[in-house]
CSV table of C-alpha atoms and ligand atoms in Angstrom, one decimal:
chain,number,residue,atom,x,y,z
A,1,UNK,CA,22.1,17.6,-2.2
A,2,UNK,CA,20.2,21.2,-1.7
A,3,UNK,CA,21.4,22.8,1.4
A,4,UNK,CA,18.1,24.8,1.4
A,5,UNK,CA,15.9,23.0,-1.3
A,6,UNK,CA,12.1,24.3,-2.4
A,7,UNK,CA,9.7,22.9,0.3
A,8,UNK,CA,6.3,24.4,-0.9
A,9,UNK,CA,3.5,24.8,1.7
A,10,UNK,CA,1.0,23.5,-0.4
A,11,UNK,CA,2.6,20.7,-1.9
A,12,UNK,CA,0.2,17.8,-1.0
A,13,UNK,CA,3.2,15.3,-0.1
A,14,UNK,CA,4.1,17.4,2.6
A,15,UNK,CA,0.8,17.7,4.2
A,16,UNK,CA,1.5,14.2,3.8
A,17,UNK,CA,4.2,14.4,5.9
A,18,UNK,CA,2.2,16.5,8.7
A,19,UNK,CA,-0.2,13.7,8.3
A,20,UNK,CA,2.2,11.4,9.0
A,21,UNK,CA,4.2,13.0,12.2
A,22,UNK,CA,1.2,13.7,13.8
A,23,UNK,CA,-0.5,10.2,13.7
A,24,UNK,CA,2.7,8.8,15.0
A,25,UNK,CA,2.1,5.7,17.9
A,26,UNK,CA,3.5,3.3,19.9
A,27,UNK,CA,2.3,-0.4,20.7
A,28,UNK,CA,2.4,0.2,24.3
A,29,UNK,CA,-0.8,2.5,24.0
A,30,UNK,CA,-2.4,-0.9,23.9
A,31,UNK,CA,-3.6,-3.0,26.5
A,32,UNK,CA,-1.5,-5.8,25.9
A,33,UNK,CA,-3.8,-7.7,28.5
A,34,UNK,CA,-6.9,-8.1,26.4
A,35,UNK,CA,-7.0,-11.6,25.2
A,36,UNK,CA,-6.8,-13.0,22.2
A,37,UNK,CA,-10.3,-15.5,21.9
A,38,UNK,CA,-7.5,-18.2,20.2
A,39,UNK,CA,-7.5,-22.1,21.5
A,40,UNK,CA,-4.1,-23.8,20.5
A,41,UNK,CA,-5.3,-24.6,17.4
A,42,UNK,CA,-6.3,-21.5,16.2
A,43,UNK,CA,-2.9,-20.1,17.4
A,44,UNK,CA,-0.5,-21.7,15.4
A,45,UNK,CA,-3.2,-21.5,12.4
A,46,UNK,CA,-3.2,-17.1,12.9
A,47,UNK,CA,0.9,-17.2,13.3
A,48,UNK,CA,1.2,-18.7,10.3
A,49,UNK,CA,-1.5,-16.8,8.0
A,50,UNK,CA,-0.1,-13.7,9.5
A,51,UNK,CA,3.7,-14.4,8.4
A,52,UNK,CA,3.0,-12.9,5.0
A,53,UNK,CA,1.6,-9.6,6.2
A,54,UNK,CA,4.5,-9.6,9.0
A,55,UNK,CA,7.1,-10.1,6.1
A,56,UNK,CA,5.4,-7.8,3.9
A,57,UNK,CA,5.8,-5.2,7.2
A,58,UNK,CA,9.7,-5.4,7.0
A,59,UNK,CA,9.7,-5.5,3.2
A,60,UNK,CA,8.3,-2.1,3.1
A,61,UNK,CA,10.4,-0.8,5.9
A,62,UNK,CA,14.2,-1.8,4.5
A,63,UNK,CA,13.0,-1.4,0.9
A,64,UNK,CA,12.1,2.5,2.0
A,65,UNK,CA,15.3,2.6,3.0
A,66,UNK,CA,16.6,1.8,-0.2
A,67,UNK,CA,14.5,4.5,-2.0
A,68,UNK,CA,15.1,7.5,0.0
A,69,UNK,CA,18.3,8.6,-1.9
A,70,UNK,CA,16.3,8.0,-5.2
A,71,UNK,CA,14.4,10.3,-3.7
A,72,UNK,CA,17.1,12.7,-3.0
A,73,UNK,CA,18.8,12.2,-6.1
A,74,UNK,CA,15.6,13.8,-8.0
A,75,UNK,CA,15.9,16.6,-6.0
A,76,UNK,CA,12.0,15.3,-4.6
A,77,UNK,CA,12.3,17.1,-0.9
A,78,UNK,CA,9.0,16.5,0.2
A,79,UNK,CA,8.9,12.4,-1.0
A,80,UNK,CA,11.9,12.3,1.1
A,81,UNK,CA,10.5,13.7,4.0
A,82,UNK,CA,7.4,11.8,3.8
A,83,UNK,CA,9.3,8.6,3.2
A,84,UNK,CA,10.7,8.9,6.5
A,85,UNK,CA,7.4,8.7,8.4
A,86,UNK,CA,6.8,5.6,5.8
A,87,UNK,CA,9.3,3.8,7.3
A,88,UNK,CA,8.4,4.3,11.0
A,89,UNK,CA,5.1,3.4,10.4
A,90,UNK,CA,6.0,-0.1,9.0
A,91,UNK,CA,8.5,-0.4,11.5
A,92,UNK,CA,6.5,0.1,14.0
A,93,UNK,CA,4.3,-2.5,12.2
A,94,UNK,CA,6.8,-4.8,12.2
A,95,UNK,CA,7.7,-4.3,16.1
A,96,UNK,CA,4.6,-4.6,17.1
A,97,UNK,CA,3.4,-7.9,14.8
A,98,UNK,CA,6.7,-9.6,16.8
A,99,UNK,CA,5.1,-8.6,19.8
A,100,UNK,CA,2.0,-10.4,18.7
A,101,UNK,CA,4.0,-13.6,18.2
A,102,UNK,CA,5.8,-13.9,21.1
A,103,UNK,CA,2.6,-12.9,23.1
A,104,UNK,CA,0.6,-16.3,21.2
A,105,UNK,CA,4.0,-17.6,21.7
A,106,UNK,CA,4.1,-18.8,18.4
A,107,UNK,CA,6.5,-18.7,15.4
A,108,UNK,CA,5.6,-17.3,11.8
A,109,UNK,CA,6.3,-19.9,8.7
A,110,UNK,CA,9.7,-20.1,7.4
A,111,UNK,CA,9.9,-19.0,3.8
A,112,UNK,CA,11.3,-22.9,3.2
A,113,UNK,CA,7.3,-23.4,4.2
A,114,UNK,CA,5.8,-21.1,1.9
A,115,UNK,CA,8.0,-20.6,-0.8
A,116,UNK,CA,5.4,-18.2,-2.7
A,117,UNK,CA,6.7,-15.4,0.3
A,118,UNK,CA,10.2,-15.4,-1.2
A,119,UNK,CA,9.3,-14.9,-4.6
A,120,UNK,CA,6.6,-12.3,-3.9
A,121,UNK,CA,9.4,-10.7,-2.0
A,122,UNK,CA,11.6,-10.8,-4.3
A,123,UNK,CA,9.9,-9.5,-7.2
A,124,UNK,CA,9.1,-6.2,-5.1
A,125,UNK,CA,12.5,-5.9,-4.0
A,126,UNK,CA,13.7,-6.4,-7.6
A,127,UNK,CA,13.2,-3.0,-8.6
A,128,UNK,CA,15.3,0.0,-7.8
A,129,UNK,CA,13.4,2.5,-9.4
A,130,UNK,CA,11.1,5.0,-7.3
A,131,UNK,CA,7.8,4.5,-9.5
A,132,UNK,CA,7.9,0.6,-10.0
A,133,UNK,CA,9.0,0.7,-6.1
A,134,UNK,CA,6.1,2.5,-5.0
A,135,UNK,CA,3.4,0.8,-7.1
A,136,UNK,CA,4.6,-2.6,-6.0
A,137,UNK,CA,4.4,-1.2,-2.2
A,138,UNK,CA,1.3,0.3,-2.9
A,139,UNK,CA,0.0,-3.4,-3.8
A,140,UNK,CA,1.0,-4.5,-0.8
A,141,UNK,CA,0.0,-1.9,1.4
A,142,UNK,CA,-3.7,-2.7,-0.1
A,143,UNK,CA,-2.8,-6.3,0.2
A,144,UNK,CA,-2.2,-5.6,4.7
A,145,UNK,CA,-5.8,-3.2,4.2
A,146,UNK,CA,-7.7,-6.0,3.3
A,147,UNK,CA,-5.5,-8.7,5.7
A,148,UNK,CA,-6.0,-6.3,8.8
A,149,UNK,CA,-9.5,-5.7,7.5
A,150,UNK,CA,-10.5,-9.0,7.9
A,151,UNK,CA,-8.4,-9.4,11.2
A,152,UNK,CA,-10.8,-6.2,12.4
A,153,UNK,CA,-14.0,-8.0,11.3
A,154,UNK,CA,-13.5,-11.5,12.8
A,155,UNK,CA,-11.5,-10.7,16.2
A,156,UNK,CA,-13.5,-7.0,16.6
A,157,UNK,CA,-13.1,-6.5,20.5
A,158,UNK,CA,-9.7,-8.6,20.9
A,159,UNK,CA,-6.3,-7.0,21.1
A,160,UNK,CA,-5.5,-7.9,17.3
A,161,UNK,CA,-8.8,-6.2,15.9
A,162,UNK,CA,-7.5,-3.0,18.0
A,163,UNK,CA,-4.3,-2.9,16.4
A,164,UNK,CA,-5.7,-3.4,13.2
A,165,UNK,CA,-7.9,-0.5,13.1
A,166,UNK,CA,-5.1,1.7,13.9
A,167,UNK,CA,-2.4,-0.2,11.1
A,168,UNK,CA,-5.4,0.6,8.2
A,169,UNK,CA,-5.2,4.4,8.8
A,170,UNK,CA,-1.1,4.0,8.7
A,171,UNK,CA,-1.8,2.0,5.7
A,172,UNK,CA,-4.4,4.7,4.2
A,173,UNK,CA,-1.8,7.4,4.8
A,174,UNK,CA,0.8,5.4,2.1
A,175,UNK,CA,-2.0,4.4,-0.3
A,176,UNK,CA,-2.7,8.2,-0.5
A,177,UNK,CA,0.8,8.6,-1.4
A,178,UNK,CA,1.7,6.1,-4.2
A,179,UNK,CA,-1.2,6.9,-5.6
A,180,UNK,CA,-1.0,11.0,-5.7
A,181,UNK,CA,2.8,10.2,-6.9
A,182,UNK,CA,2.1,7.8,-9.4
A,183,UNK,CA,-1.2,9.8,-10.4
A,184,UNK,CA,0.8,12.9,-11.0
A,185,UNK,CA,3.6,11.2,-13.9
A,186,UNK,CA,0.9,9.8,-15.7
A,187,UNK,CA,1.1,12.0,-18.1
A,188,UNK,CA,4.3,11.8,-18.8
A,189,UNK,CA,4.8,8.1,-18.4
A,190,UNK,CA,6.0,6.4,-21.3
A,191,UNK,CA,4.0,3.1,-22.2
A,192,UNK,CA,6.6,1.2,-21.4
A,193,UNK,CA,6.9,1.8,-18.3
A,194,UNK,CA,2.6,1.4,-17.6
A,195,UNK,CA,3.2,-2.0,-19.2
A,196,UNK,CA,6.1,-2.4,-17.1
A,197,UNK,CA,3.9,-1.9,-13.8
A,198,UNK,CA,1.1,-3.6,-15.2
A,199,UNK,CA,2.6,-6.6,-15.8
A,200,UNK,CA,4.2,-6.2,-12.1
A,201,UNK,CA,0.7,-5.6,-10.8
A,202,UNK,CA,-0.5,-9.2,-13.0
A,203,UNK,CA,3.0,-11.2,-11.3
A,204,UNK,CA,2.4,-9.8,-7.6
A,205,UNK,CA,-1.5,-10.7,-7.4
A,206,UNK,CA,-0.5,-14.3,-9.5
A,207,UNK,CA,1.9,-15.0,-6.4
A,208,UNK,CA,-0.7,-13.9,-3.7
A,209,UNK,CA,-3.3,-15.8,-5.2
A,210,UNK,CA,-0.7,-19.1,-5.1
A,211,UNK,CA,0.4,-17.8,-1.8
A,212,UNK,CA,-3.4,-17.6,-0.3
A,213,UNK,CA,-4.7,-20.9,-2.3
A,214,UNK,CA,-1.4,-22.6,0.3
A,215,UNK,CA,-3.2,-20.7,3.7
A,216,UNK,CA,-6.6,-21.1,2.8
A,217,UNK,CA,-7.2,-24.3,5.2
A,218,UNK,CA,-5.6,-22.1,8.2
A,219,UNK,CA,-7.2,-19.2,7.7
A,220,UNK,CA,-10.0,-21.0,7.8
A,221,UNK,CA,-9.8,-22.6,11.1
A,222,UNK,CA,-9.8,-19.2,12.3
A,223,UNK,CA,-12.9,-18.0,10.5
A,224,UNK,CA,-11.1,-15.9,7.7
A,225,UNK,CA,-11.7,-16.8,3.7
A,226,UNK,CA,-8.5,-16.3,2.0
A,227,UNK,CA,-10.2,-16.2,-1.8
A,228,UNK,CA,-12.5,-13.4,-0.3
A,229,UNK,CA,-9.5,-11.3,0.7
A,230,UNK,CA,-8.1,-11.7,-2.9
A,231,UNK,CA,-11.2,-11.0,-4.5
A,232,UNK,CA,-11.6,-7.6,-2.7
A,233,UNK,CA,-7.6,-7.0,-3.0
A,234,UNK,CA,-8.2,-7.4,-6.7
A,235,UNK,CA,-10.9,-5.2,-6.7
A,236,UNK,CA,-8.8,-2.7,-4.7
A,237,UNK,CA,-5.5,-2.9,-6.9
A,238,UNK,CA,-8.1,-1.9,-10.4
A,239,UNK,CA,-9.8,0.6,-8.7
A,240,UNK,CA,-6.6,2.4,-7.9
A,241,UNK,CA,-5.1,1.2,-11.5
A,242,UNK,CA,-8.0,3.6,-12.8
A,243,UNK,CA,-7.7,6.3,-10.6
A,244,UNK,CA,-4.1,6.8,-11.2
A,245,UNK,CA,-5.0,6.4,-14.9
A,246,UNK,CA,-2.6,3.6,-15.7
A,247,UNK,CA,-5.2,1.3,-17.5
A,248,UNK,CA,-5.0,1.8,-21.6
A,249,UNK,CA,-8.7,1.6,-21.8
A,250,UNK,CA,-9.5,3.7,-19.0
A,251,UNK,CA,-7.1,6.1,-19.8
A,252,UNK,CA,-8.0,6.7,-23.3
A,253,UNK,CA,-11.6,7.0,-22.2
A,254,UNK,CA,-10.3,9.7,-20.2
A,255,UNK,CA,-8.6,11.6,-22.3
A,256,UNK,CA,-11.0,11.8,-24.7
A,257,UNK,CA,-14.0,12.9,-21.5
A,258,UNK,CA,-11.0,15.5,-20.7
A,259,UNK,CA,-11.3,17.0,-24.2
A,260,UNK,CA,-14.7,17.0,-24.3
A,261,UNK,CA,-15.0,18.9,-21.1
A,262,UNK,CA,-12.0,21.5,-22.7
A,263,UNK,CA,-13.9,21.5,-25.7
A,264,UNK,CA,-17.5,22.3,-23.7
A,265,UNK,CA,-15.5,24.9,-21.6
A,266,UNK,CA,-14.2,26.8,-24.8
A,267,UNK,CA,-17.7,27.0,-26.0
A,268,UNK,CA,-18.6,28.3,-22.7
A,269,UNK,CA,-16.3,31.1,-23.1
A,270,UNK,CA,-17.2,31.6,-26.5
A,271,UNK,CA,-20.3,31.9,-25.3
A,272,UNK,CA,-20.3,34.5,-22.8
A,273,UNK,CA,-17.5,36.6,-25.0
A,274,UNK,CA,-20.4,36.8,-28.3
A,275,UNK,CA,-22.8,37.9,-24.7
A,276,UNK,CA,-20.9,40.5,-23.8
A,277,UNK,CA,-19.4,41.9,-27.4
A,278,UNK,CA,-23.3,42.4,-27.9
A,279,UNK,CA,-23.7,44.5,-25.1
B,1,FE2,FE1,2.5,-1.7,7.3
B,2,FE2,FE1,2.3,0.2,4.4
């Protein structure tokens, strides 16, 4: 531990961290009175579609929990600090989904019932280490986006679409992180450890895909297409596998662009040097 460690201004994490403390909320800035548009039916068929998300809400809040001195341990001040508004967003998540249940007054699945939850669960949990942590979270926090997102467009002026406009810009705020995190050791990560998370990535969206195929009748008593969702997650998770440069093909094409450009920029110079040793 650093008694006074290196907090840098313009570290991006941090303003992560600002980020973070000021778009803190609290459920009871809702009006817990709207309704919810649901008949019986529909009731028990949203409690139990939502049990993944509302698992997946206290996954991310103890398993942040069990990162933060991994954290520490690197000496990473500013991951630390940012962690910390991490977790209060997801338990504030999780606080408010249980509010959500006990106001349909319904109960989520049990994992006995979907058996998928456990394993998915599981093989985030799994790891101990802060870069295979955070891209498995980040898979899940983009798994909630596109959960909430369709919440937002079928129920729009009900209670849930509310709160689910206001859990995607939480959810935004950690998808900037893994991703400006992961981003930054790419050059440095051995390709091991890609393979390591890519093969993660293939496992997580295999058990989602089981785990959706088992909702897919609920979710469609309440208007939502399950496949649709996992479509656009799988869009999601390789758009941000190439941004963070993590896919081989992708990466290699952008090494060589980034040499090109070096290259162009050295002629450049070269350029305007032979300009100005002729004047
Ligand atoms: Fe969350
Ligand atoms: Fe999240």
């Amino acid at each position: 531990m650093r008694i006074y460690p290196d907090l840098k201004e313009n570290d991006p994490i941090l303003q992560l961290f600002h980020k973070g403390v000021k778009g803190q909320w609290s459920s009871n800035d809702f009006d817990w009175e709207l309704p919810f548009h649901l008949d019986e039916a529909e009731a028990t068929a949203f409690a139990h579609i939502l049990t993944p998300v509302y698992l997946g809400e206290q996954t991310a809040m103890l398993g942040a929990s069990t990162i933060l001195p991994h954290f520490a341990e690197a000496h990473e001040t500013s991951a630390q600090l940012y962690i910390t508004t991490f977790m209060l967003d997801e338990a504030r998540h999780f606080e408010m989904l249980t509010k959500v249940y006990r106001l349909l007054d319904r109960r989520p699945l049990e994992v006995r019932n979907l058996r998928e939850m456990f394993r998915y669960h599981y093989r985030l949990l799994k790891s101990k280490n802060r870069l295979d942590w955070l891209f498995g979270i980040l898979i899940s926090d983009l798994f909630a986006k596109n959960f909430y997102g369709a919440f937002r467009k079928t129920f729009p002026h009900t209670l849930f679409g509310k709160l689910s406009t206001r859990i995607i810009l939480d959810e935004a705020r950690h998808q900037a992180f893994a991703e400006h995190y992961i981003g930054a050791m790419r050059d440095e990560m051995p390709h091991e450890v890609r393979d390591r998370l890519l093969s993660m990535r293939d496992d997580l969206l295999f058990i989602m895909h089981e785990m959706l195929h088992k909702l897919q009748d609920e979710a469609g008593v309440v208007g939502i297409d399950g496949y649709e969702i996992l479509q656009e997650l799988t869009h999601d998770v390789e758009k941000k596998v190439h941004v963070m440069g993590l896919d081989q093909d992708e990466r290699e094409a952008a090494l060589r662009e980034e040499e090109e450009r070096e290259h162009l920029a050295l002629m450049a110079v070269s350029d305007e040097e032979i300009l100005l040793s002729n004047e």
